Amino acid sequence: PKIKWDWELLASMIYQESHFNNEAIGWGGSFGLMQFMPTTGKRFGVNEFSSPEANIKAGVKYIKHLEKMWINSVPDSLERIKFVLASYNVGPGHVKDAQRLAKKYSDNPSLWKDVGYYLQHKSEPMYYKDEVVKHGYCKGYVTYDYVNEIYERYEHYKNIVAENQLAKN
């Protein structure tokens, strides 16, 4: 409720991050259910020894922080979720770079399909060396897939919940 997301969406994100394993350690040093990097975890009050509950609460705080970051430039709440997810994964700087590229090339900087296109291509010199790009190279295609996989799983989770509710009736 604090981020106005369905629980199935948050659960899909947690699965994508850690497969629901609070002991998970990522290749870059990320940890816990929400796979915080150490600096971000410290900022939001968690470390690799934090409980699952503390990890989720910190993740929700971080999601709220990212939501506020995007609220003015992405007015549609459903579109904004995709920008938040991408920012959670790769950092908001790279997503803002892709947004600037979309604007430069006359695409809509408030639509994920347009911004996602440029994020996917931020590993190509034509894009990451562009004058509007401030954060350089990134494997944005990984982040693009991350967002899509979370949404695909979210739809499956919603269908399972709906089927279970029908079976109860």
C-alpha atoms as a PDB file:
ATOM      1  CA  PRO A   1       0.000   0.000   0.000  1.00  0.00           C
ATOM      2  CA  LYS A   2       2.852   2.450   0.694  1.00  0.00           C
ATOM      3  CA  ILE A   3       3.894   2.382  -2.963  1.00  0.00           C
ATOM      4  CA  LYS A   4       0.422   1.658  -4.394  1.00  0.00           C
ATOM      5  CA  TRP A   5       1.639  -1.524  -6.127  1.00  0.00           C
ATOM      6  CA  ASP A   6      -0.178  -4.831  -6.176  1.00  0.00           C
ATOM      7  CA  TRP A   7       1.585  -7.281  -3.902  1.00  0.00           C
ATOM      8  CA  GLU A   8       2.011  -9.563  -6.920  1.00  0.00           C
ATOM      9  CA  LEU A   9       4.131  -6.897  -8.657  1.00  0.00           C
ATOM     10  CA  LEU A  10       6.410  -6.481  -5.649  1.00  0.00           C
ATOM     11  CA  ALA A  11       6.621 -10.273  -5.298  1.00  0.00           C
ATOM     12  CA  SER A  12       7.596 -10.558  -8.961  1.00  0.00           C
ATOM     13  CA  MET A  13      10.336  -7.996  -8.435  1.00  0.00           C
ATOM     14  CA  ILE A  14      11.640  -9.816  -5.356  1.00  0.00           C
ATOM     15  CA  TYR A  15      11.696 -13.074  -7.282  1.00  0.00           C
ATOM     16  CA  GLN A  16      13.625 -11.397 -10.095  1.00  0.00           C
ATOM     17  CA  GLU A  17      16.115  -9.957  -7.612  1.00  0.00           C
ATOM     18  CA  SER A  18      16.737 -12.927  -5.312  1.00  0.00           C
ATOM     19  CA  HIS A  19      14.388 -15.846  -6.105  1.00  0.00           C
ATOM     20  CA  PHE A  20      12.938 -15.180  -2.606  1.00  0.00           C
ATOM     21  CA  ASN A  21      16.299 -16.044  -1.022  1.00  0.00           C
ATOM     22  CA  ASN A  22      17.265 -13.565   1.700  1.00  0.00           C
ATOM     23  CA  GLU A  23      20.753 -15.153   1.810  1.00  0.00           C
ATOM     24  CA  ALA A  24      21.387 -14.351  -1.861  1.00  0.00           C
ATOM     25  CA  ILE A  25      24.596 -12.487  -2.685  1.00  0.00           C
ATOM     26  CA  GLY A  26      24.918 -11.024  -6.188  1.00  0.00           C
ATOM     27  CA  TRP A  27      28.066 -10.871  -8.296  1.00  0.00           C
ATOM     28  CA  GLY A  28      28.529  -7.156  -7.533  1.00  0.00           C
ATOM     29  CA  GLY A  29      28.044  -7.538  -3.785  1.00  0.00           C
ATOM     30  CA  SER A  30      24.274  -7.019  -3.697  1.00  0.00           C
ATOM     31  CA  PHE A  31      22.471  -8.815  -0.889  1.00  0.00           C
ATOM     32  CA  GLY A  32      19.140  -9.969   0.498  1.00  0.00           C
ATOM     33  CA  LEU A  33      15.671 -10.321  -0.928  1.00  0.00           C
ATOM     34  CA  MET A  34      15.809  -6.896  -2.545  1.00  0.00           C
ATOM     35  CA  GLN A  35      19.469  -7.252  -3.640  1.00  0.00           C
ATOM     36  CA  PHE A  36      20.680  -3.937  -2.261  1.00  0.00           C
ATOM     37  CA  MET A  37      24.160  -2.783  -3.145  1.00  0.00           C
ATOM     38  CA  PRO A  38      26.039  -2.075   0.111  1.00  0.00           C
ATOM     39  CA  THR A  39      25.973   1.733  -0.223  1.00  0.00           C
ATOM     40  CA  THR A  40      22.258   1.844  -1.076  1.00  0.00           C
ATOM     41  CA  GLY A  41      21.472  -0.697   1.646  1.00  0.00           C
ATOM     42  CA  LYS A  42      23.268   1.420   4.219  1.00  0.00           C
ATOM     43  CA  ARG A  43      21.343   4.494   3.059  1.00  0.00           C
ATOM     44  CA  PHE A  44      18.053   2.636   3.589  1.00  0.00           C
ATOM     45  CA  GLY A  45      19.066   0.918   6.821  1.00  0.00           C
ATOM     46  CA  VAL A  46      19.833  -2.674   5.824  1.00  0.00           C
ATOM     47  CA  ASN A  47      22.882  -4.876   5.424  1.00  0.00           C
ATOM     48  CA  GLU A  48      23.558  -8.509   4.494  1.00  0.00           C
ATOM     49  CA  PHE A  49      22.417  -9.624   7.978  1.00  0.00           C
ATOM     50  CA  SER A  50      19.039  -7.855   7.886  1.00  0.00           C
ATOM     51  CA  SER A  51      15.824  -9.850   8.156  1.00  0.00           C
ATOM     52  CA  PRO A  52      13.581 -10.462   5.151  1.00  0.00           C
ATOM     53  CA  GLU A  53      11.025  -8.056   6.636  1.00  0.00           C
ATOM     54  CA  ALA A  54      13.632  -5.300   7.082  1.00  0.00           C
ATOM     55  CA  ASN A  55      14.892  -5.919   3.540  1.00  0.00           C
ATOM     56  CA  ILE A  56      11.399  -5.563   2.053  1.00  0.00           C
ATOM     57  CA  LYS A  57      10.652  -2.434   4.110  1.00  0.00           C
ATOM     58  CA  ALA A  58      13.906  -0.857   2.937  1.00  0.00           C
ATOM     59  CA  GLY A  59      13.104  -1.871  -0.642  1.00  0.00           C
ATOM     60  CA  VAL A  60       9.714  -0.176  -0.413  1.00  0.00           C
ATOM     61  CA  LYS A  61      11.389   2.993   0.906  1.00  0.00           C
ATOM     62  CA  TYR A  62      13.810   2.937  -1.997  1.00  0.00           C
ATOM     63  CA  ILE A  63      10.977   2.359  -4.483  1.00  0.00           C
ATOM     64  CA  LYS A  64       9.146   5.370  -2.980  1.00  0.00           C
ATOM     65  CA  HIS A  65      12.322   7.420  -3.373  1.00  0.00           C
ATOM     66  CA  LEU A  66      12.599   6.416  -7.040  1.00  0.00           C
ATOM     67  CA  GLU A  67       8.896   7.073  -7.585  1.00  0.00           C
ATOM     68  CA  LYS A  68       9.352  10.657  -6.374  1.00  0.00           C
ATOM     69  CA  MET A  69      12.324  11.045  -8.696  1.00  0.00           C
ATOM     70  CA  TRP A  70      10.199  10.177 -11.743  1.00  0.00           C
ATOM     71  CA  ILE A  71       6.824  11.689 -10.837  1.00  0.00           C
ATOM     72  CA  ASN A  72       7.300  14.958 -12.734  1.00  0.00           C
ATOM     73  CA  SER A  73       8.843  13.572 -15.922  1.00  0.00           C
ATOM     74  CA  VAL A  74       6.642  10.453 -16.192  1.00  0.00           C
ATOM     75  CA  PRO A  75       3.103  11.527 -15.254  1.00  0.00           C
ATOM     76  CA  ASP A  76       1.358   8.214 -16.040  1.00  0.00           C
ATOM     77  CA  SER A  77       1.598   5.988 -12.957  1.00  0.00           C
ATOM     78  CA  LEU A  78       1.715   2.719 -14.929  1.00  0.00           C
ATOM     79  CA  GLU A  79       4.501   3.986 -17.177  1.00  0.00           C
ATOM     80  CA  ARG A  80       6.337   5.341 -14.130  1.00  0.00           C
ATOM     81  CA  ILE A  81       6.498   1.878 -12.534  1.00  0.00           C
ATOM     82  CA  LYS A  82       8.641   0.707 -15.469  1.00  0.00           C
ATOM     83  CA  PHE A  83      11.008   3.666 -15.005  1.00  0.00           C
ATOM     84  CA  VAL A  84      11.196   2.877 -11.276  1.00  0.00           C
ATOM     85  CA  LEU A  85      11.983  -0.791 -11.948  1.00  0.00           C
ATOM     86  CA  ALA A  86      14.642   0.115 -14.501  1.00  0.00           C
ATOM     87  CA  SER A  87      16.177   2.646 -12.090  1.00  0.00           C
ATOM     88  CA  TYR A  88      16.180   0.075  -9.310  1.00  0.00           C
ATOM     89  CA  ASN A  89      18.117  -2.281 -11.558  1.00  0.00           C
ATOM     90  CA  VAL A  90      20.644  -0.086 -13.368  1.00  0.00           C
ATOM     91  CA  GLY A  91      20.481   3.215 -11.513  1.00  0.00           C
ATOM     92  CA  PRO A  92      18.438   6.289 -12.399  1.00  0.00           C
ATOM     93  CA  GLY A  93      21.334   7.990 -14.201  1.00  0.00           C
ATOM     94  CA  HIS A  94      21.348   5.482 -17.044  1.00  0.00           C
ATOM     95  CA  VAL A  95      17.560   5.663 -17.371  1.00  0.00           C
ATOM     96  CA  LYS A  96      17.739   9.471 -17.481  1.00  0.00           C
ATOM     97  CA  ASP A  97      20.384   9.161 -20.206  1.00  0.00           C
ATOM     98  CA  ALA A  98      17.976   7.010 -22.224  1.00  0.00           C
ATOM     99  CA  GLN A  99      15.239   9.558 -21.575  1.00  0.00           C
ATOM    100  CA  ARG A 100      17.468  12.357 -22.923  1.00  0.00           C
ATOM    101  CA  LEU A 101      18.256  10.236 -25.990  1.00  0.00           C
ATOM    102  CA  ALA A 102      14.544   9.663 -26.594  1.00  0.00           C
ATOM    103  CA  LYS A 103      13.929  13.394 -26.437  1.00  0.00           C
ATOM    104  CA  LYS A 104      16.883  14.140 -28.736  1.00  0.00           C
ATOM    105  CA  TYR A 105      15.586  11.715 -31.365  1.00  0.00           C
ATOM    106  CA  SER A 106      11.997  13.053 -31.099  1.00  0.00           C
ATOM    107  CA  ASP A 107      10.590  10.059 -29.255  1.00  0.00           C
ATOM    108  CA  ASN A 108       8.476  10.339 -26.114  1.00  0.00           C
ATOM    109  CA  PRO A 109      10.685  10.592 -23.001  1.00  0.00           C
ATOM    110  CA  SER A 110       7.686   9.661 -20.824  1.00  0.00           C
ATOM    111  CA  LEU A 111       6.941   6.331 -22.534  1.00  0.00           C
ATOM    112  CA  TRP A 112       8.819   3.220 -21.522  1.00  0.00           C
ATOM    113  CA  LYS A 113       8.719   1.724 -25.030  1.00  0.00           C
ATOM    114  CA  ASP A 114      10.617   4.763 -26.361  1.00  0.00           C
ATOM    115  CA  VAL A 115      13.031   5.199 -23.448  1.00  0.00           C
ATOM    116  CA  GLY A 116      13.512   1.430 -23.218  1.00  0.00           C
ATOM    117  CA  TYR A 117      14.656   1.371 -26.831  1.00  0.00           C
ATOM    118  CA  TYR A 118      17.521   3.760 -26.057  1.00  0.00           C
ATOM    119  CA  LEU A 119      18.351   1.994 -22.819  1.00  0.00           C
ATOM    120  CA  GLN A 120      18.663  -1.276 -24.753  1.00  0.00           C
ATOM    121  CA  HIS A 121      21.201   0.392 -27.019  1.00  0.00           C
ATOM    122  CA  LYS A 122      23.340   2.134 -24.368  1.00  0.00           C
ATOM    123  CA  SER A 123      26.031  -0.492 -24.946  1.00  0.00           C
ATOM    124  CA  GLU A 124      26.553   0.853 -28.483  1.00  0.00           C
ATOM    125  CA  PRO A 125      29.073   3.689 -28.970  1.00  0.00           C
ATOM    126  CA  MET A 126      26.632   5.693 -31.091  1.00  0.00           C
ATOM    127  CA  TYR A 127      24.453   6.052 -28.005  1.00  0.00           C
ATOM    128  CA  TYR A 128      26.709   5.887 -24.949  1.00  0.00           C
ATOM    129  CA  LYS A 129      29.118   8.413 -26.509  1.00  0.00           C
ATOM    130  CA  ASP A 130      26.319  10.811 -27.465  1.00  0.00           C
ATOM    131  CA  GLU A 131      26.710  14.322 -26.052  1.00  0.00           C
ATOM    132  CA  VAL A 132      23.440  14.082 -24.069  1.00  0.00           C
ATOM    133  CA  VAL A 133      24.630  10.957 -22.221  1.00  0.00           C
ATOM    134  CA  LYS A 134      26.166  11.689 -18.813  1.00  0.00           C
ATOM    135  CA  HIS A 135      26.589   8.184 -17.382  1.00  0.00           C
ATOM    136  CA  GLY A 136      28.253   6.402 -20.293  1.00  0.00           C
ATOM    137  CA  TYR A 137      28.126   2.750 -21.179  1.00  0.00           C
ATOM    138  CA  CYS A 138      25.739   0.249 -19.669  1.00  0.00           C
ATOM    139  CA  LYS A 139      24.262  -3.087 -20.626  1.00  0.00           C
ATOM    140  CA  GLY A 140      20.802  -1.563 -20.822  1.00  0.00           C
ATOM    141  CA  TYR A 141      19.401  -4.565 -22.649  1.00  0.00           C
ATOM    142  CA  VAL A 142      19.758  -6.465 -19.353  1.00  0.00           C
ATOM    143  CA  THR A 143      17.635  -3.847 -17.606  1.00  0.00           C
ATOM    144  CA  TYR A 144      15.097  -3.798 -20.430  1.00  0.00           C
ATOM    145  CA  ASP A 145      14.696  -7.579 -20.069  1.00  0.00           C
ATOM    146  CA  TYR A 146      14.546  -7.199 -16.261  1.00  0.00           C
ATOM    147  CA  VAL A 147      11.520  -4.881 -16.523  1.00  0.00           C
ATOM    148  CA  ASN A 148       9.773  -7.098 -19.074  1.00  0.00           C
ATOM    149  CA  GLU A 149      10.380 -10.289 -17.088  1.00  0.00           C
ATOM    150  CA  ILE A 150       8.975  -8.713 -13.918  1.00  0.00           C
ATOM    151  CA  TYR A 151       5.835  -7.639 -15.787  1.00  0.00           C
ATOM    152  CA  GLU A 152       5.415 -11.032 -17.453  1.00  0.00           C
ATOM    153  CA  ARG A 153       5.716 -12.838 -14.107  1.00  0.00           C
ATOM    154  CA  TYR A 154       3.397 -10.281 -12.480  1.00  0.00           C
ATOM    155  CA  GLU A 155       0.695 -11.187 -15.028  1.00  0.00           C
ATOM    156  CA  HIS A 156       1.168 -14.887 -14.195  1.00  0.00           C
ATOM    157  CA  TYR A 157       0.914 -14.173 -10.466  1.00  0.00           C
ATOM    158  CA  LYS A 158      -2.292 -12.187 -10.972  1.00  0.00           C
ATOM    159  CA  ASN A 159      -3.765 -15.047 -13.012  1.00  0.00           C
ATOM    160  CA  ILE A 160      -2.905 -17.590 -10.313  1.00  0.00           C
ATOM    161  CA  VAL A 161      -4.539 -15.429  -7.641  1.00  0.00           C
ATOM    162  CA  ALA A 162      -7.649 -14.948  -9.817  1.00  0.00           C
ATOM    163  CA  GLU A 163      -7.889 -18.708 -10.492  1.00  0.00           C
ATOM    164  CA  ASN A 164      -7.576 -19.450  -6.780  1.00  0.00           C
ATOM    165  CA  GLN A 165     -10.313 -16.951  -5.962  1.00  0.00           C
ATOM    166  CA  LEU A 166     -12.588 -18.534  -8.566  1.00  0.00           C
ATOM    167  CA  ALA A 167     -11.913 -21.981  -7.155  1.00  0.00           C
ATOM    168  CA  LYS A 168     -12.957 -20.791  -3.667  1.00  0.00           C
ATOM    169  CA  ASN A 169     -16.316 -19.559  -4.987  1.00  0.00           C
END
